[in-house]
Amino acid sequence: MKEDILHNLATINDRIKSACEKSGRNTGEVKLLLATKTVSAERIKIALDHGQTLIAENKVQELKEKYEALKDIPHENHFIGHLQTNKVKDILKYNVTCVQSLDRLDLAEKLHQRLSAENRTMEVLIQVNTSNEESKFGIDPADAIEFTRKVSTFPTLKIKGLMTIGLFSAETEKVRKCFKILKNLQQEIIRENIPNVEMTELSMGMSGDLETAIEEGATIVRVGTAVFGARIYPDSYYWDEGKNNIEKP
């Protein structure tokens, strides 16, 4: 197991390096985020013990289950799934440093309330539904600038950029279109010069399309299967956070 994970990590890092070189980008501009949904703490530890520092969960329950086993290993934990407002207290309890899936004003309000009560701040990314699929959460691209403006009024929320889950398709150019939409939105928001808003991060691209994402400006690529091995279901199952696949209260 260890050898497989380390081999896979080396392969992914080589892919990231090659994509950066092809795009004329510095490798240091792109962070590898390990998507650890359904991955045991034992397997995650292998990656953390060998230089990886950024992981993320889709489900609060898994965050809870793995917390004790991982808490003493230096790393940063993001949340990348659909977050229900009644789970906000858990996000803070288990030391999530960034919610990449902020897509509703009521969630922003709840996060702000809890953070204010604890005298804390948190980084967030605005999730945008660039593929226009009903099954996916995220702000409509047409509403993203105004939504960002509204979230920027909460001083506890530090907006660092945007996140999207691209189209699940073998047709590269269809997937690329999603990433281009996110990059264009980033540039539009930067031009708006909204207080309390940074647009330094673009979280987009996964195991199958990270090269395309990097070509279009990704600063965070989210990889699970290509590091930890195939799961029972395909990536589309785990990332389809739609109405039929949300976490129970």
Short mmCIF file of N, CA and C in Angstrom, two decimals, residues 77-203:
data_model
loop_
_atom_site.label_atom_id
_atom_site.label_comp_id
_atom_site.label_asym_id
_atom_site.label_seq_id
_atom_site.Cartn_x
_atom_site.Cartn_y
_atom_site.Cartn_z
N ASN A 77 -6.29 21.30 6.53
CA ASN A 77 -7.49 20.58 6.13
C ASN A 77 -8.53 21.54 5.57
N HIS A 78 -8.93 21.32 4.33
CA HIS A 78 -9.99 22.10 3.71
C HIS A 78 -11.27 21.26 3.67
N PHE A 79 -12.39 21.93 3.44
CA PHE A 79 -13.66 21.22 3.24
C PHE A 79 -14.14 21.53 1.83
N ILE A 80 -14.48 20.47 1.07
CA ILE A 80 -14.79 20.67 -0.34
C ILE A 80 -16.17 20.15 -0.74
N GLY A 81 -16.95 19.69 0.23
CA GLY A 81 -18.28 19.17 -0.09
C GLY A 81 -19.37 20.18 0.21
N HIS A 82 -20.60 19.77 -0.07
CA HIS A 82 -21.75 20.61 0.25
C HIS A 82 -21.91 20.68 1.76
N LEU A 83 -21.84 21.88 2.32
CA LEU A 83 -21.87 22.06 3.77
C LEU A 83 -23.23 22.56 4.22
N GLN A 84 -23.87 21.76 5.08
CA GLN A 84 -25.15 22.17 5.64
C GLN A 84 -24.90 23.10 6.83
N THR A 85 -25.82 24.02 7.04
CA THR A 85 -25.62 25.02 8.09
C THR A 85 -25.53 24.39 9.49
N ASN A 86 -26.21 23.27 9.69
CA ASN A 86 -26.15 22.65 11.02
C ASN A 86 -24.85 21.90 11.27
N LYS A 87 -23.95 21.89 10.29
CA LYS A 87 -22.66 21.24 10.46
C LYS A 87 -21.53 22.26 10.67
N VAL A 88 -21.86 23.53 10.67
CA VAL A 88 -20.83 24.57 10.74
C VAL A 88 -20.01 24.44 12.02
N LYS A 89 -20.65 24.16 13.13
CA LYS A 89 -19.92 24.05 14.39
C LYS A 89 -18.87 22.95 14.33
N ASP A 90 -19.16 21.88 13.59
CA ASP A 90 -18.20 20.78 13.47
C ASP A 90 -17.00 21.18 12.62
N ILE A 91 -17.26 21.94 11.57
CA ILE A 91 -16.17 22.43 10.72
C ILE A 91 -15.14 23.18 11.57
N LEU A 92 -15.62 24.01 12.49
CA LEU A 92 -14.72 24.78 13.34
C LEU A 92 -14.06 23.90 14.38
N LYS A 93 -14.81 22.97 14.91
CA LYS A 93 -14.28 22.07 15.95
C LYS A 93 -13.12 21.23 15.45
N TYR A 94 -13.21 20.81 14.19
CA TYR A 94 -12.21 19.90 13.65
C TYR A 94 -11.17 20.60 12.77
N ASN A 95 -11.00 21.90 13.04
CA ASN A 95 -9.86 22.66 12.51
C ASN A 95 -9.77 22.73 10.99
N VAL A 96 -10.90 22.86 10.33
CA VAL A 96 -10.89 23.16 8.90
C VAL A 96 -10.42 24.60 8.73
N THR A 97 -9.47 24.82 7.85
CA THR A 97 -8.93 26.18 7.68
C THR A 97 -9.56 26.91 6.49
N CYS A 98 -10.19 26.16 5.59
CA CYS A 98 -10.81 26.79 4.43
C CYS A 98 -12.01 25.98 3.97
N VAL A 99 -13.12 26.64 3.76
CA VAL A 99 -14.29 26.02 3.13
C VAL A 99 -14.26 26.44 1.67
N GLN A 100 -14.05 25.46 0.79
CA GLN A 100 -13.95 25.77 -0.64
C GLN A 100 -15.31 25.78 -1.33
N SER A 101 -16.35 25.44 -0.60
CA SER A 101 -17.65 25.21 -1.23
C SER A 101 -18.73 26.18 -0.73
N LEU A 102 -18.35 27.43 -0.52
CA LEU A 102 -19.33 28.42 -0.08
C LEU A 102 -20.21 28.81 -1.27
N ASP A 103 -21.51 28.53 -1.15
CA ASP A 103 -22.40 28.74 -2.31
C ASP A 103 -23.77 29.30 -1.94
N ARG A 104 -23.95 29.70 -0.66
CA ARG A 104 -25.24 30.21 -0.23
C ARG A 104 -25.05 31.29 0.82
N LEU A 105 -25.91 32.29 0.78
CA LEU A 105 -25.78 33.38 1.74
C LEU A 105 -26.09 32.92 3.16
N ASP A 106 -27.06 31.99 3.31
CA ASP A 106 -27.38 31.53 4.67
C ASP A 106 -26.19 30.78 5.28
N LEU A 107 -25.42 30.09 4.46
CA LEU A 107 -24.22 29.42 4.96
C LEU A 107 -23.17 30.45 5.36
N ALA A 108 -23.00 31.48 4.56
CA ALA A 108 -22.06 32.55 4.92
C ALA A 108 -22.45 33.20 6.24
N GLU A 109 -23.74 33.44 6.42
CA GLU A 109 -24.23 34.06 7.66
C GLU A 109 -23.97 33.17 8.86
N LYS A 110 -24.22 31.87 8.70
CA LYS A 110 -24.02 30.93 9.81
C LYS A 110 -22.54 30.81 10.16
N LEU A 111 -21.70 30.72 9.15
CA LEU A 111 -20.26 30.69 9.39
C LEU A 111 -19.81 31.94 10.13
N HIS A 112 -20.29 33.08 9.68
CA HIS A 112 -19.93 34.35 10.31
C HIS A 112 -20.36 34.40 11.78
N GLN A 113 -21.56 33.94 12.06
CA GLN A 113 -22.06 33.94 13.44
C GLN A 113 -21.19 33.10 14.35
N ARG A 114 -20.87 31.89 13.90
CA ARG A 114 -20.06 30.99 14.73
C ARG A 114 -18.63 31.51 14.88
N LEU A 115 -18.06 32.01 13.80
CA LEU A 115 -16.71 32.54 13.85
C LEU A 115 -16.64 33.77 14.76
N SER A 116 -17.65 34.61 14.68
CA SER A 116 -17.69 35.81 15.53
C SER A 116 -17.73 35.41 17.00
N ALA A 117 -18.55 34.40 17.31
CA ALA A 117 -18.69 33.94 18.70
C ALA A 117 -17.37 33.39 19.23
N GLU A 118 -16.55 32.83 18.34
CA GLU A 118 -15.28 32.25 18.75
C GLU A 118 -14.09 33.16 18.47
N ASN A 119 -14.40 34.38 18.02
CA ASN A 119 -13.37 35.37 17.71
C ASN A 119 -12.32 34.81 16.76
N ARG A 120 -12.82 34.22 15.66
CA ARG A 120 -11.96 33.59 14.66
C ARG A 120 -12.31 34.09 13.27
N THR A 121 -11.43 33.82 12.35
CA THR A 121 -11.71 34.06 10.93
C THR A 121 -11.48 32.76 10.16
N MET A 122 -11.96 32.70 8.93
CA MET A 122 -11.77 31.50 8.11
C MET A 122 -11.66 31.89 6.65
N GLU A 123 -10.79 31.19 5.94
CA GLU A 123 -10.69 31.40 4.50
C GLU A 123 -11.82 30.65 3.80
N VAL A 124 -12.32 31.22 2.73
CA VAL A 124 -13.37 30.58 1.94
C VAL A 124 -13.09 30.79 0.46
N LEU A 125 -13.58 29.83 -0.33
CA LEU A 125 -13.63 29.98 -1.77
C LEU A 125 -15.10 29.96 -2.19
N ILE A 126 -15.45 30.74 -3.17
CA ILE A 126 -16.81 30.75 -3.70
C ILE A 126 -16.95 29.63 -4.73
N GLN A 127 -17.90 28.71 -4.49
CA GLN A 127 -18.10 27.62 -5.44
C GLN A 127 -19.03 28.08 -6.56
N VAL A 128 -18.59 27.86 -7.79
CA VAL A 128 -19.34 28.28 -8.97
C VAL A 128 -19.70 27.05 -9.81
N ASN A 129 -20.94 26.97 -10.23
CA ASN A 129 -21.40 25.85 -11.07
C ASN A 129 -21.15 26.21 -12.54
N THR A 130 -19.93 25.93 -12.99
CA THR A 130 -19.54 26.32 -14.34
C THR A 130 -20.07 25.38 -15.42
N SER A 131 -20.54 24.20 -15.02
CA SER A 131 -21.03 23.23 -16.01
C SER A 131 -22.54 23.33 -16.20
N ASN A 132 -23.19 24.17 -15.38
CA ASN A 132 -24.63 24.40 -15.49
C ASN A 132 -25.43 23.10 -15.36
N GLU A 133 -24.96 22.23 -14.46
CA GLU A 133 -25.64 20.95 -14.22
C GLU A 133 -26.51 21.03 -12.98
N GLU A 134 -27.73 20.53 -13.08
CA GLU A 134 -28.65 20.54 -11.94
C GLU A 134 -28.10 19.73 -10.77
N SER A 135 -27.30 18.71 -11.07
CA SER A 135 -26.80 17.81 -10.03
C SER A 135 -25.71 18.44 -9.17
N LYS A 136 -25.18 19.57 -9.59
CA LYS A 136 -24.08 20.17 -8.87
C LYS A 136 -24.51 21.44 -8.15
N PHE A 137 -23.91 21.63 -6.98
CA PHE A 137 -24.13 22.87 -6.25
C PHE A 137 -23.20 23.94 -6.80
N GLY A 138 -23.37 25.16 -6.31
CA GLY A 138 -22.52 26.25 -6.75
C GLY A 138 -23.35 27.41 -7.29
N ILE A 139 -22.78 28.58 -7.21
CA ILE A 139 -23.42 29.79 -7.69
C ILE A 139 -23.41 29.81 -9.22
N ASP A 140 -24.50 30.27 -9.81
CA ASP A 140 -24.52 30.48 -11.26
C ASP A 140 -23.46 31.53 -11.60
N PRO A 141 -22.68 31.31 -12.64
CA PRO A 141 -21.65 32.29 -13.00
C PRO A 141 -22.17 33.71 -13.12
N ALA A 142 -23.40 33.86 -13.59
CA ALA A 142 -23.98 35.20 -13.75
C ALA A 142 -24.21 35.90 -12.42
N ASP A 143 -24.30 35.11 -11.34
CA ASP A 143 -24.58 35.68 -10.02
C ASP A 143 -23.34 35.75 -9.14
N ALA A 144 -22.22 35.28 -9.64
CA ALA A 144 -21.04 35.10 -8.80
C ALA A 144 -20.46 36.42 -8.29
N ILE A 145 -20.45 37.44 -9.11
CA ILE A 145 -19.86 38.71 -8.67
C ILE A 145 -20.69 39.33 -7.57
N GLU A 146 -22.00 39.36 -7.74
CA GLU A 146 -22.87 39.94 -6.72
C GLU A 146 -22.82 39.12 -5.44
N PHE A 147 -22.77 37.80 -5.57
CA PHE A 147 -22.67 36.95 -4.37
C PHE A 147 -21.36 37.21 -3.64
N THR A 148 -20.28 37.33 -4.38
CA THR A 148 -18.99 37.63 -3.76
C THR A 148 -19.04 38.96 -3.02
N ARG A 149 -19.71 39.92 -3.63
CA ARG A 149 -19.84 41.24 -2.99
C ARG A 149 -20.58 41.13 -1.66
N LYS A 150 -21.64 40.32 -1.63
CA LYS A 150 -22.41 40.15 -0.39
C LYS A 150 -21.59 39.43 0.68
N VAL A 151 -20.89 38.37 0.29
CA VAL A 151 -20.08 37.64 1.26
C VAL A 151 -18.95 38.50 1.81
N SER A 152 -18.46 39.42 1.01
CA SER A 152 -17.35 40.28 1.43
C SER A 152 -17.71 41.17 2.61
N THR A 153 -18.99 41.31 2.90
CA THR A 153 -19.41 42.16 4.02
C THR A 153 -19.26 41.47 5.37
N PHE A 154 -18.97 40.17 5.36
CA PHE A 154 -18.77 39.43 6.61
C PHE A 154 -17.27 39.45 6.94
N PRO A 155 -16.87 40.21 7.96
CA PRO A 155 -15.42 40.38 8.23
C PRO A 155 -14.71 39.11 8.67
N THR A 156 -15.44 38.10 9.12
CA THR A 156 -14.80 36.86 9.56
C THR A 156 -14.45 35.94 8.39
N LEU A 157 -15.02 36.21 7.23
CA LEU A 157 -14.81 35.34 6.07
C LEU A 157 -13.79 35.98 5.12
N LYS A 158 -12.69 35.31 4.93
CA LYS A 158 -11.61 35.81 4.08
C LYS A 158 -11.70 35.13 2.71
N ILE A 159 -12.27 35.84 1.75
CA ILE A 159 -12.45 35.27 0.42
C ILE A 159 -11.11 35.23 -0.30
N LYS A 160 -10.70 34.01 -0.68
CA LYS A 160 -9.39 33.82 -1.29
C LYS A 160 -9.46 33.47 -2.78
N GLY A 161 -10.66 33.18 -3.28
CA GLY A 161 -10.76 32.82 -4.68
C GLY A 161 -12.01 32.04 -4.99
N LEU A 162 -11.93 31.20 -6.03
CA LEU A 162 -13.09 30.48 -6.55
C LEU A 162 -12.80 29.00 -6.68
N MET A 163 -13.86 28.21 -6.64
CA MET A 163 -13.75 26.76 -6.84
C MET A 163 -14.83 26.30 -7.79
N THR A 164 -14.50 25.28 -8.60
CA THR A 164 -15.53 24.66 -9.43
C THR A 164 -15.25 23.18 -9.61
N ILE A 165 -16.32 22.44 -9.87
CA ILE A 165 -16.23 21.03 -10.26
C ILE A 165 -16.60 21.01 -11.73
N GLY A 166 -15.63 20.77 -12.57
CA GLY A 166 -15.86 20.83 -14.01
C GLY A 166 -16.77 19.71 -14.50
N LEU A 167 -17.13 19.81 -15.74
CA LEU A 167 -17.95 18.80 -16.39
C LEU A 167 -17.23 17.46 -16.40
N PHE A 168 -17.94 16.38 -16.07
CA PHE A 168 -17.36 15.05 -16.18
C PHE A 168 -17.50 14.59 -17.62
N SER A 169 -16.44 14.74 -18.37
CA SER A 169 -16.49 14.43 -19.79
C SER A 169 -15.10 14.06 -20.28
N ALA A 170 -15.05 13.15 -21.22
CA ALA A 170 -13.77 12.78 -21.84
C ALA A 170 -13.37 13.79 -22.91
N GLU A 171 -14.27 14.71 -23.23
CA GLU A 171 -14.00 15.72 -24.26
C GLU A 171 -13.32 16.92 -23.62
N THR A 172 -12.03 17.00 -23.80
CA THR A 172 -11.21 18.00 -23.12
C THR A 172 -11.72 19.42 -23.31
N GLU A 173 -12.13 19.77 -24.51
CA GLU A 173 -12.53 21.16 -24.77
C GLU A 173 -13.82 21.53 -24.04
N LYS A 174 -14.68 20.56 -23.81
CA LYS A 174 -15.90 20.83 -23.03
C LYS A 174 -15.54 21.09 -21.57
N VAL A 175 -14.58 20.33 -21.07
CA VAL A 175 -14.11 20.53 -19.70
C VAL A 175 -13.37 21.87 -19.60
N ARG A 176 -12.55 22.16 -20.59
CA ARG A 176 -11.79 23.41 -20.60
C ARG A 176 -12.70 24.63 -20.50
N LYS A 177 -13.85 24.55 -21.14
CA LYS A 177 -14.79 25.67 -21.11
C LYS A 177 -15.17 26.04 -19.67
N CYS A 178 -15.36 25.02 -18.83
CA CYS A 178 -15.70 25.26 -17.42
C CYS A 178 -14.58 26.03 -16.72
N PHE A 179 -13.35 25.60 -16.98
CA PHE A 179 -12.21 26.24 -16.32
C PHE A 179 -12.01 27.66 -16.83
N LYS A 180 -12.27 27.88 -18.10
CA LYS A 180 -12.16 29.23 -18.66
C LYS A 180 -13.19 30.17 -18.02
N ILE A 181 -14.39 29.65 -17.78
CA ILE A 181 -15.43 30.46 -17.14
C ILE A 181 -14.95 30.91 -15.76
N LEU A 182 -14.34 29.99 -14.99
CA LEU A 182 -13.88 30.34 -13.65
C LEU A 182 -12.75 31.36 -13.72
N LYS A 183 -11.82 31.16 -14.64
CA LYS A 183 -10.71 32.11 -14.78
C LYS A 183 -11.22 33.49 -15.18
N ASN A 184 -12.15 33.55 -16.08
CA ASN A 184 -12.71 34.84 -16.50
C ASN A 184 -13.43 35.53 -15.35
N LEU A 185 -14.15 34.74 -14.55
CA LEU A 185 -14.83 35.31 -13.38
C LEU A 185 -13.81 35.89 -12.40
N GLN A 186 -12.73 35.16 -12.19
CA GLN A 186 -11.68 35.65 -11.31
C GLN A 186 -11.20 37.02 -11.76
N GLN A 187 -10.96 37.17 -13.05
CA GLN A 187 -10.46 38.43 -13.58
C GLN A 187 -11.49 39.55 -13.46
N GLU A 188 -12.76 39.20 -13.68
CA GLU A 188 -13.82 40.21 -13.53
C GLU A 188 -13.92 40.69 -12.09
N ILE A 189 -13.83 39.76 -11.14
CA ILE A 189 -13.93 40.13 -9.73
C ILE A 189 -12.73 40.97 -9.31
N ILE A 190 -11.56 40.62 -9.80
CA ILE A 190 -10.37 41.43 -9.51
C ILE A 190 -10.58 42.87 -9.98
N ARG A 191 -11.15 43.02 -11.17
CA ARG A 191 -11.40 44.38 -11.70
C ARG A 191 -12.41 45.15 -10.86
N GLU A 192 -13.31 44.43 -10.20
CA GLU A 192 -14.31 45.09 -9.35
C GLU A 192 -13.68 45.69 -8.09
N ASN A 193 -12.49 45.17 -7.71
CA ASN A 193 -11.76 45.71 -6.56
C ASN A 193 -12.64 45.76 -5.30
N ILE A 194 -13.24 44.65 -4.96
CA ILE A 194 -14.15 44.57 -3.82
C ILE A 194 -13.34 44.45 -2.52
N PRO A 195 -13.62 45.29 -1.52
CA PRO A 195 -12.90 45.20 -0.24
C PRO A 195 -13.07 43.81 0.39
N ASN A 196 -12.04 43.35 1.08
CA ASN A 196 -12.07 42.07 1.80
C ASN A 196 -12.11 40.88 0.85
N VAL A 197 -11.72 41.07 -0.41
CA VAL A 197 -11.73 39.98 -1.38
C VAL A 197 -10.36 39.84 -2.03
N GLU A 198 -9.80 38.64 -1.95
CA GLU A 198 -8.62 38.28 -2.72
C GLU A 198 -9.04 37.25 -3.76
N MET A 199 -8.41 37.26 -4.89
CA MET A 199 -8.73 36.28 -5.93
C MET A 199 -7.45 35.56 -6.36
N THR A 200 -6.73 35.07 -5.36
CA THR A 200 -5.45 34.43 -5.63
C THR A 200 -5.60 32.93 -5.94
N GLU A 201 -6.71 32.31 -5.51
CA GLU A 201 -6.85 30.86 -5.66
C GLU A 201 -7.93 30.49 -6.66
N LEU A 202 -7.59 29.53 -7.52
CA LEU A 202 -8.57 28.89 -8.40
C LEU A 202 -8.46 27.39 -8.16
N SER A 203 -9.43 26.84 -7.46
CA SER A 203 -9.44 25.41 -7.17
C SER A 203 -10.27 24.71 -8.24
#
